[in-house]
XYZ file of C-alpha atoms in Angstrom:
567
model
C -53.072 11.059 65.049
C -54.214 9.313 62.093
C -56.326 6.114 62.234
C -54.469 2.924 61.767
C -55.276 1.638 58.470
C -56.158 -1.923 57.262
C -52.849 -3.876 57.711
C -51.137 -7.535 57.879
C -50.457 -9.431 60.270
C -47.066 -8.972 60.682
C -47.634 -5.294 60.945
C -49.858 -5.252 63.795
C -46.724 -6.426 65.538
C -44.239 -4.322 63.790
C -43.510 -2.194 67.059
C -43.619 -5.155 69.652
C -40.510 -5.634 71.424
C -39.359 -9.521 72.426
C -38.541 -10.116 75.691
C -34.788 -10.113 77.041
C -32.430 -12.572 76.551
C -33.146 -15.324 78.846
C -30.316 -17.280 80.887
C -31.195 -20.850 80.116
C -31.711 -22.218 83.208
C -33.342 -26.015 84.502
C -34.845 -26.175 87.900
C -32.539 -23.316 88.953
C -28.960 -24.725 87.680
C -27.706 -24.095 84.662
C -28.463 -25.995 81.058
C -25.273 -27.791 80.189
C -26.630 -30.256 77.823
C -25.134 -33.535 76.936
C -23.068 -32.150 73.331
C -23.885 -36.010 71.483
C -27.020 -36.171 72.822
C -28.523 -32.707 71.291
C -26.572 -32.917 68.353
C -28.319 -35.880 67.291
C -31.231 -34.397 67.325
C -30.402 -30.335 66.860
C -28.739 -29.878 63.468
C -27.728 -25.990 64.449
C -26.322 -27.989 67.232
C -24.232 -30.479 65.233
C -22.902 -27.954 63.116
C -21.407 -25.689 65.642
C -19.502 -28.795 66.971
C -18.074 -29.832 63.811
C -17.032 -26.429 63.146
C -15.302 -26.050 66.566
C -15.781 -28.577 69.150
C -14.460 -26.974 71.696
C -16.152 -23.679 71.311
C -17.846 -22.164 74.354
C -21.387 -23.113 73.643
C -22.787 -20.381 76.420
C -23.547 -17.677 74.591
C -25.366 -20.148 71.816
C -27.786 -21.144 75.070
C -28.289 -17.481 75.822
C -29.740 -16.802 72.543
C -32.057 -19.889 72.647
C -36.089 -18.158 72.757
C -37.177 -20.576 75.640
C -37.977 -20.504 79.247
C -36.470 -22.991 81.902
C -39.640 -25.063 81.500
C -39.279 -25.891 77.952
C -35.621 -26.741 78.045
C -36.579 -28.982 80.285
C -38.856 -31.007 77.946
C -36.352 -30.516 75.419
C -33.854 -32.202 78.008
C -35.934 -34.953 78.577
C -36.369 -35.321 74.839
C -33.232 -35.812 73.795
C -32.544 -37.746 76.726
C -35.128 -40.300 75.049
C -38.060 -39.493 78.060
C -41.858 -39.629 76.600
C -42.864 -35.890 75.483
C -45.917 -34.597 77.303
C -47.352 -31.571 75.256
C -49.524 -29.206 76.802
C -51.218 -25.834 74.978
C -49.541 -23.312 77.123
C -45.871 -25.155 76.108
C -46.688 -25.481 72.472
C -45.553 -22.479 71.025
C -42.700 -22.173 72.686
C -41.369 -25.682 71.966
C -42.201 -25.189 68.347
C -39.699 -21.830 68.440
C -37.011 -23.308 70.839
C -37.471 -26.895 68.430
C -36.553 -24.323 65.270
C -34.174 -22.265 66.652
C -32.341 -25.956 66.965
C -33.247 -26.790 63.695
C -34.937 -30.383 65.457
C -36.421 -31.182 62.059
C -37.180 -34.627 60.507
C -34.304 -34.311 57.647
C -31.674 -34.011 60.841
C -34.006 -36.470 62.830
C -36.610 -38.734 62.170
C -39.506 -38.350 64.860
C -38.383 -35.394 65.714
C -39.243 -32.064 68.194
C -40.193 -29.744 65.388
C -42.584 -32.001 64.033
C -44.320 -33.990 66.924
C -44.985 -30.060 68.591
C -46.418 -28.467 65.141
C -48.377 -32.021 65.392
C -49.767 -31.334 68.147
C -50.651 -27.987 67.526
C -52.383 -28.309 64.235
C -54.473 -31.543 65.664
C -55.144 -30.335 69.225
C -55.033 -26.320 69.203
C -56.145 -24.813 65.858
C -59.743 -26.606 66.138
C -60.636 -26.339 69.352
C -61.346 -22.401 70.371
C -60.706 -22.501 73.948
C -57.348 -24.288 73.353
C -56.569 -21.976 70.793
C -56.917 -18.714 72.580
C -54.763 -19.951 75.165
C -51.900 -21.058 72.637
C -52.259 -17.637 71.367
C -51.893 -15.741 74.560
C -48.525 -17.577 75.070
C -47.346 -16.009 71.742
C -47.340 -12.810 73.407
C -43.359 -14.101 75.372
C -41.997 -15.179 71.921
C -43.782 -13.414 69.488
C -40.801 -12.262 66.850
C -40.569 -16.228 66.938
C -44.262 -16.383 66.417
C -44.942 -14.765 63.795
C -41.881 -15.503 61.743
C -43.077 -19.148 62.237
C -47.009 -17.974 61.226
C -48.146 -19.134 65.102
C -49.732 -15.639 65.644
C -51.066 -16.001 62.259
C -52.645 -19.569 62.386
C -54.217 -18.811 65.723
C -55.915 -15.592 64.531
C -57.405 -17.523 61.759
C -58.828 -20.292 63.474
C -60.306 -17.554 65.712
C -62.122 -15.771 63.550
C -63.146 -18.742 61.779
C -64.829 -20.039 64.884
C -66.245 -16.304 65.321
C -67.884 -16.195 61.895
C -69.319 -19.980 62.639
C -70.905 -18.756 66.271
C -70.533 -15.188 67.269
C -71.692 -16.188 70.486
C -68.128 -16.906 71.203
C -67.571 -13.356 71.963
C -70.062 -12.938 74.797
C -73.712 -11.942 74.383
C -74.618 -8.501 72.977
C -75.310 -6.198 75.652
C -78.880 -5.172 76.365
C -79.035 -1.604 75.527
C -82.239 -0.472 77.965
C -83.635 2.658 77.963
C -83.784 5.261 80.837
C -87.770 4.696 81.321
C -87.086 0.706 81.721
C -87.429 -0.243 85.528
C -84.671 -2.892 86.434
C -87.766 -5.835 86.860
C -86.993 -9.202 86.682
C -88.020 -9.477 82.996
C -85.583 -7.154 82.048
C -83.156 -10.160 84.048
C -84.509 -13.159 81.929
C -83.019 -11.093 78.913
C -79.420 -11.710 80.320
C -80.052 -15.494 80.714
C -78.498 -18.177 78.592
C -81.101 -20.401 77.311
C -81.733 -23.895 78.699
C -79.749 -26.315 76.281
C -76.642 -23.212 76.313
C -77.055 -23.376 80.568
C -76.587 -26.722 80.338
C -73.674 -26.812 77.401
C -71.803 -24.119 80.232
C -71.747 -26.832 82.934
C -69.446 -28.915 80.753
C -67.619 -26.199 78.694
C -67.021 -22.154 79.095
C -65.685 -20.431 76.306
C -62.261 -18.567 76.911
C -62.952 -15.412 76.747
C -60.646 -13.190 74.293
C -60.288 -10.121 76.972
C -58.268 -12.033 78.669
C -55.668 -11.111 75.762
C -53.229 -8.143 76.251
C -53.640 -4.918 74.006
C -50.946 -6.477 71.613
C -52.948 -9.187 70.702
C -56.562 -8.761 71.010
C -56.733 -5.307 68.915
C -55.421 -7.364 65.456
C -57.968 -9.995 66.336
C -60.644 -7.572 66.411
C -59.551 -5.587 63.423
C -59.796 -8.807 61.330
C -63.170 -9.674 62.891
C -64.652 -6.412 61.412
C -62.736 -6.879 58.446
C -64.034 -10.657 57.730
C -68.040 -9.073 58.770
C -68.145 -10.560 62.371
C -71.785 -9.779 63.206
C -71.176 -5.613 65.085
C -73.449 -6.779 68.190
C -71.090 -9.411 69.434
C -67.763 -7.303 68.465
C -69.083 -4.491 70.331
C -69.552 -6.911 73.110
C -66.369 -7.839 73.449
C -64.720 -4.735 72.784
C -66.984 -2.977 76.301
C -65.959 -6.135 78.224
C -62.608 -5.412 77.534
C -62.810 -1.868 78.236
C -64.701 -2.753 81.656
C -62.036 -5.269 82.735
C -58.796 -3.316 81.943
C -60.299 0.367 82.038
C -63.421 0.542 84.193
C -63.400 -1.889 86.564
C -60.860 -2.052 90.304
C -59.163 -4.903 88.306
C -57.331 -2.674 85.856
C -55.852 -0.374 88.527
C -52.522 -2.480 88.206
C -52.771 -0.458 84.922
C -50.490 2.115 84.085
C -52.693 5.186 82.993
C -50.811 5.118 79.425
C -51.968 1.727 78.554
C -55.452 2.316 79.927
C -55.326 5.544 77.561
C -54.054 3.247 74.689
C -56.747 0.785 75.486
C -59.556 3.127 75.000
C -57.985 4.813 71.611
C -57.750 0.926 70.081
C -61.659 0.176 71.482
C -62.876 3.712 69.534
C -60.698 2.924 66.769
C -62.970 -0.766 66.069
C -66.103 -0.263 67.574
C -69.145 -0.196 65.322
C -70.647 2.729 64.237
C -74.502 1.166 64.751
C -76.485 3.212 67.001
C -77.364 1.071 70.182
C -75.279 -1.405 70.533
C -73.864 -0.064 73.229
C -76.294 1.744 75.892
C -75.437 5.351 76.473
C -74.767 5.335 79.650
C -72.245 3.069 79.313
C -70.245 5.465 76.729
C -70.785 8.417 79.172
C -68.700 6.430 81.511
C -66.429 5.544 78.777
C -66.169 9.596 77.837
C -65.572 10.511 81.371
C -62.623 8.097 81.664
C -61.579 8.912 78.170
C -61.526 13.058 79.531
C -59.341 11.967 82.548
C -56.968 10.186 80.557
C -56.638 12.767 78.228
C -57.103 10.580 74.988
C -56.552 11.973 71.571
C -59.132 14.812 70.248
C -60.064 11.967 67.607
C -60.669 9.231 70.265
C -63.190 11.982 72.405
C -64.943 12.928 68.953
C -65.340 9.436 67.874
C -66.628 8.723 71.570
C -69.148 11.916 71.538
C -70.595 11.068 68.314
C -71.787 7.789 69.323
C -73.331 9.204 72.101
C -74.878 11.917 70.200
C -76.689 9.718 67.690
C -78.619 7.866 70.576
C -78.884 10.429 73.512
C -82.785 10.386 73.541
C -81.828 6.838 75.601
C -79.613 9.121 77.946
C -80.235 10.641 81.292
C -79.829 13.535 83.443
C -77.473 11.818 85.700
C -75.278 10.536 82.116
C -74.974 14.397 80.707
C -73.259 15.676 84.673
C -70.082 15.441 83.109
C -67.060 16.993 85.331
C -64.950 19.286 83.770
C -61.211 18.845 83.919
C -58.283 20.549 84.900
C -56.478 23.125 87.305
C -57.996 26.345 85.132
C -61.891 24.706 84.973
C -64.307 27.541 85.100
C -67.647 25.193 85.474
C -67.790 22.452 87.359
C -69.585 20.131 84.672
C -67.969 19.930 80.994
C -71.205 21.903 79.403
C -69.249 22.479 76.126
C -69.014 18.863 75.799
C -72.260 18.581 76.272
C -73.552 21.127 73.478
C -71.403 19.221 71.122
C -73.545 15.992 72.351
C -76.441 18.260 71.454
C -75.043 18.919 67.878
C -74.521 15.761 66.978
C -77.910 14.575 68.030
C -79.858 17.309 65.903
C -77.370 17.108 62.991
C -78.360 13.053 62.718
C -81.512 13.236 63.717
C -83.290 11.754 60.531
C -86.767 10.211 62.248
C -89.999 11.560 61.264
C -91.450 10.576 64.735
C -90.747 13.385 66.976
C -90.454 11.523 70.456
C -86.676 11.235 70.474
C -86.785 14.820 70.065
C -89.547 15.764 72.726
C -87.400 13.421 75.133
C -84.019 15.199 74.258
C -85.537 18.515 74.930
C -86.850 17.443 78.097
C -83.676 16.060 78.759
C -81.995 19.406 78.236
C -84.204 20.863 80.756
C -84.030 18.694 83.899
C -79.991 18.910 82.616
C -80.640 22.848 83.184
C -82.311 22.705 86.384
C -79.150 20.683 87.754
C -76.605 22.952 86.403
C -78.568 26.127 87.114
C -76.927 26.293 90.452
C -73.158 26.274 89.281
C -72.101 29.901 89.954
C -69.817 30.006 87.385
C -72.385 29.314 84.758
C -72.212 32.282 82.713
C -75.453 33.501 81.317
C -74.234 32.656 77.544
C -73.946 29.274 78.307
C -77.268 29.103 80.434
C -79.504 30.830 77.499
C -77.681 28.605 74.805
C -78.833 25.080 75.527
C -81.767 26.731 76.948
C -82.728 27.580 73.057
C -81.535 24.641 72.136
C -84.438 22.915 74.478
C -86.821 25.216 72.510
C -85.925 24.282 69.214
C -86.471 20.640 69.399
C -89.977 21.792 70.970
C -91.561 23.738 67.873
C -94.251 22.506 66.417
C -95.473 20.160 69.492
C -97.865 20.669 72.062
C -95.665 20.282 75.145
C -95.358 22.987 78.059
C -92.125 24.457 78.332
C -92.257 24.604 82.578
C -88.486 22.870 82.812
C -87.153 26.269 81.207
C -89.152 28.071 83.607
C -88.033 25.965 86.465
C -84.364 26.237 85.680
C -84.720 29.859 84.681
C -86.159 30.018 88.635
C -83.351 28.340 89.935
C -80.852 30.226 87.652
C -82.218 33.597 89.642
C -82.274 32.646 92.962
C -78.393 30.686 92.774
C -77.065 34.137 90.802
C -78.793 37.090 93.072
C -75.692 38.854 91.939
C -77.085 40.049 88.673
C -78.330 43.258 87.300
C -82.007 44.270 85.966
C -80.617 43.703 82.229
C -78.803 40.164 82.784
C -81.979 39.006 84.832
C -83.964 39.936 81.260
C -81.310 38.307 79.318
C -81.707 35.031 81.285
C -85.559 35.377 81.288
C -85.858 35.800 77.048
C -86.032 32.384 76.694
C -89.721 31.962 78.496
C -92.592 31.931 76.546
C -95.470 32.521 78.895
C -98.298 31.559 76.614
C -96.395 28.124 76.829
C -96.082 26.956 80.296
C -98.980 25.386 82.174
C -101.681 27.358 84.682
C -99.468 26.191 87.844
C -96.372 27.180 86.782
C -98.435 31.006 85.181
C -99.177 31.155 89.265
C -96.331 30.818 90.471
C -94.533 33.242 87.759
C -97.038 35.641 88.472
C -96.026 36.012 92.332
C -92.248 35.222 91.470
C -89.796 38.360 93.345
C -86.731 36.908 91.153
C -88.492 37.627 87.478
C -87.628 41.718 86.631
C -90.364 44.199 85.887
C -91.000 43.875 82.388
C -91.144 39.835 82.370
C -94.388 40.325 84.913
C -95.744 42.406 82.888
C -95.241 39.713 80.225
C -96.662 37.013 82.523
C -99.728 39.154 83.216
C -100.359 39.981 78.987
C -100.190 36.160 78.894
C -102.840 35.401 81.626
C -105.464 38.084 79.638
C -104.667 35.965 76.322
C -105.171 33.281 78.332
C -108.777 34.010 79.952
C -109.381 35.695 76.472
C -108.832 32.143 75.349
C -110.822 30.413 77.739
C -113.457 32.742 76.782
C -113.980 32.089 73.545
C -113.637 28.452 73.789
C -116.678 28.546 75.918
C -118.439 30.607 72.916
C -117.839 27.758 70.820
C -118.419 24.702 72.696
C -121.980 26.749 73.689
C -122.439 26.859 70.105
C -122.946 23.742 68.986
C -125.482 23.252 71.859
C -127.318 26.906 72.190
C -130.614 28.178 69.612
C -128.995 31.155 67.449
C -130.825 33.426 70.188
C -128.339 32.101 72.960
C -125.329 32.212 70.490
C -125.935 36.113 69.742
C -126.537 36.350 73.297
C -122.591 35.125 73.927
C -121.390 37.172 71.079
C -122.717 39.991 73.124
C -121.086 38.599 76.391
C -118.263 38.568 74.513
C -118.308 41.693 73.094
C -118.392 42.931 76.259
C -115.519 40.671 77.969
C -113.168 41.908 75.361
C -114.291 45.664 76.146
C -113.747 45.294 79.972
C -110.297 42.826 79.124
C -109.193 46.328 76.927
C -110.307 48.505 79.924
C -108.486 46.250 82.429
C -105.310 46.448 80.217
C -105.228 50.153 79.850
C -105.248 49.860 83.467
C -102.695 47.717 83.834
C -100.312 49.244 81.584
C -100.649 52.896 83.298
C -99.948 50.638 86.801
C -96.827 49.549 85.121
C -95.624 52.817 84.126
C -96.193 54.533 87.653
C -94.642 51.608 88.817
C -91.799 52.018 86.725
C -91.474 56.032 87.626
C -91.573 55.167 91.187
C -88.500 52.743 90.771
C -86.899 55.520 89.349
C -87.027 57.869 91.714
C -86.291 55.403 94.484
C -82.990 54.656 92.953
C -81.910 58.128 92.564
C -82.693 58.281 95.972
C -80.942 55.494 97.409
C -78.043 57.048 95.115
C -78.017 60.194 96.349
C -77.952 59.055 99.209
C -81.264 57.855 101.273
C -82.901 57.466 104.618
C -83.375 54.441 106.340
C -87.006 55.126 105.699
C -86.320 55.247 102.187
C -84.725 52.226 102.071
C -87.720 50.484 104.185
C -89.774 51.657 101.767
C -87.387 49.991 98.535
C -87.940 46.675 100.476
C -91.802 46.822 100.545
C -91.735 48.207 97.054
C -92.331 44.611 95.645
C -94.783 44.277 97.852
C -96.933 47.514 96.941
C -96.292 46.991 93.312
C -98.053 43.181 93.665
C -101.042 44.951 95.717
C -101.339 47.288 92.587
C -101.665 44.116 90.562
C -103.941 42.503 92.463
C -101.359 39.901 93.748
C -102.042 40.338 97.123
C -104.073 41.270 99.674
C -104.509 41.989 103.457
C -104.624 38.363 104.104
C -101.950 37.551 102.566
C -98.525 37.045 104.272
C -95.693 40.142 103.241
C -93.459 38.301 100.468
C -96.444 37.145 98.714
C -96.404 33.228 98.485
C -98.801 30.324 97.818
C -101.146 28.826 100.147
C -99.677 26.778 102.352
C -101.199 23.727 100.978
C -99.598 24.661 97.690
C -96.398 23.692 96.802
C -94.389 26.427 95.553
C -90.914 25.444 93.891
C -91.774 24.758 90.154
C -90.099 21.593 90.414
C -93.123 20.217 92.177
C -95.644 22.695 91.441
C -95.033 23.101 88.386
């Protein structure tokens, strides 16, 4: 659907429907009104009675936009009774007064004018009165506009907007995930001590209490006349939380809740944080249930994406939808989040990246254990997680840890799709602890150990010649050729213990081999006792473990040893 562009006011309200023909009742008998009485003061009135006195007058009444309470004022007019005026009687006196024709040239003194009076002196300046004169519009509002009411009332509105945005509600605090809820954070929320005491007297009316009809043309000319974006997107959330969010809009029929949200994406500002994130996650999640337009959900996801360094974990669990869902969070929504965020990313600091990526990876470690995560989808935001980490000096132990908890939820997996899950470790990356436990790790295939064991030599090799160099700058040039030589020599026995290692690995490898065919063809249960302690005998070769260590090879007991804590 296309976006609604800039229009009138009378085309906001071009599809509005008036409410039915009303039976003019007073007090609950019918309004049979003295024929001398209103035609002095209607001239519709007087005419139809010089045309035809006799005429039956019934269906005229029918037609009359009122409700029983103003024909009662217009009763007591006529019959000569003091008028009493309120705001929520206004409008529709001044549309049953024209319908008449109760103007001063038939009159003098009369309806027409004393109610537009009244509403030009005691509505249109004051805002609270005004908002409630304009609600009322909503019963007659064919009547309304055609009179300029609607019109009148939106002006004086955004008038008093422009003058004090504050009129809207206060912008909302848009707090990021690592803020604690503290009671500073609280004071931020308070009024200040001359508004607290301005509230005891006087409360602004607030404009959500409007129905869809109404308060979406009001906002459109807010933006349009440069209402400042913080207080308009204020308004526009409360109104989304009152008729959308909250257990006061479940009277709401899912259709107008859906139409709701469409108009709030339509005119909310494009700034990035004025509205927290998790706030439009909720907003999104309510948006997928309702099954909004494609244009609304975009329009919803790219706001998010252009601030979801202030998201977390909990904000990206996003449930999919439908009878057919194959995941049970929405991850393709969430790599289009991901898109959006990298695409606008424009800072030259790199922390909203850094906090992204670690994002990503606690996001990993909670989806990990869906089932139906295919591997695809697993390895793609895993990269994604990687690229926002190049160039920085972070440890990459969230892959690691999801990658661990990938394994162990999906034991279903073959030697191949366990490597194509694991390609997205870099062991040269992750810290000591989490090197430890990857080293002694029964879910990680052959080939990635021997990848975690190439990165511990670089590693000592690296620790190695650090200590050269710091025992440089401290040693006599006797004692530095005396560590080239000790390094000389690590690096020999380092090559020596790597020949080793590799000729372990491919031994390993041949006995694999022939266990399989084995087991194919067919094997004892010896053989098969001997496939379970295989892991086992191929850590001993290793070095891994030892004679006092326990069968399955894990940590010290005063070692934790999932990654998420160890690690």
């Amino acid at each position: 659907m296309a976006r609604r562009q800039s229009k009138d006011v009378s085309l906001w309200f071009s599809k509005s429907t008036c409410p039915p023909d009303l039976q003019p009742n007073v007090l609950g008998t019918p309004f049979t009104p003295e024929k001398e009485l209103l035609a002095a003061k209607s001239a519709k009135f007087a005419a139809l009675l010089k045309n035809n006195s006799k005429e039956d007058l019934s269906h005229f009444l029918r037609n009359m936009p009122a409700d029983p309470e103003t024909l009662e004022l217009v009763a007591r007019f006529y019959h000569g009774f003091e008028l009493q005026i309120s705001t929520e009687k206004v409008v529709p006196l001044i549309c049953v007064a024209h319908y008449l024709e109760m103007t001063e040239n038939h009159s003098k003194n009369n309806l027409l004018g004393q109610a537009l009076s009244f509403f030009q002196e005691r509505i249109l300046p004051s805002w609270n009165e005004t908002v409630k004169a304009f609600r009322t519009t909503e019963k007659f509002l064919r009547q309304s506009l055609k009179l300029g009411l609607v019109e009148a009332c939106m002006k004086s509105i955004i008038t008093k907007a422009l003058a004090n945005p504050c009129l809207l509600g206060e912008p909302i605090k848009n707090s990021t995930k690592y803020e604690d809820d503290t009671e500073e954070e609280d004071e931020g929320y308070k009024p200040s001590a001359r508004r607290r005491l301005f509230d005891l007297d006087w409360k602004s009316e607030d404009l959500t209490t409007l129905s869809l009809e109404l308060y979406e043309p009001v906002i459109h000319e807010m933006n349009k006349h440069g209402v400042p974006s913080p207080y308009v997107a204020a308004s526009l959330c409360n109104y989304t939380n009152k008729w959308v969010l909250s257990s006061s809009g479940e009277a709401v029929t899912s259709n107008y809740k859906k139409e709701i949200l469409e108009a709030v994406e339509r005119h909310l500002p494009h700034e990035k944080g004025l509205v927290p994130c998790t706030l439009l996650f909720e907003i999104l999640r309510f948006a997928n249930v309702l099954e909004v337009s494609s244009e609304c959900r975009n329009g919803i996801e790219i706001r998010i994406g252009k601030q979801l360094d202030q998201a977390a974990v909990k904000d990206l669990l996003i449930p999919s939808q439908g009878y057919s869902k194959e995941m049970q969070y929405d991850i393709v929504c969430v790599r289009r989040i991901l898109k959006v965020f990298y695409g606008s990313y424009t800072s030259s600091d790199i922390s909203g990246l850094i906090s992204v990526a670690e994002l990503i990876e606690d996001f990993l470690a909670e989806v990990a254990s869906d089932i139906d995560l295919n591997i695809d989808t697993f390895v793609d935001l895993a990269e994604m997680s990687l690229a926002a980490s190049l160039g920085t000096q972070r440890t990459l132990d969230g892959i690691y840890r999801a990658v661990d908890i990938y394994l162990d939820k999906h034991r279903h997996l073959t030697e191949s799709e366990r490597e194509e899950v694991c390609r997205v470790l870099d062991f040269q990356k992750v810290s000591p602890e989490a090197y430890e436990h990857a080293a002694k790790n029964e879910k990680l295939p052959l080939r990635v150990v021997v990848q975690v064991l190439f990165a511990g030599q670089l590693q000592l090799r690296d620790r190695i010649l650090k200590e050269v160099q710091d025992s440089d700058d401290k040693s006599t040039e006797e004692e530095a050729e005396d560590n080239e030589a000790k390094l000389d020599f690590g690096e020999e026995e380092m090559r020596s213990e790597m020949e080793k290692m590799s000729m372990k690995v491919m031994e390993l490898e041949r006995e694999c081999n022939m266990m399989r065919k084995e087991i194919d063809n067919g094997g004892s249960p010896k053989v098969r006792k001997e496939k379970t302690s295989l892991w086992r005998e191929m850590k001993r070769k290793f070095g891994c473990v030892n004679i006092v260590h326990d069968s399955n090879c894990q940590l010290k007991k005063k070692k934790k040893m999932h990654p998420k804590q160890g690690v």
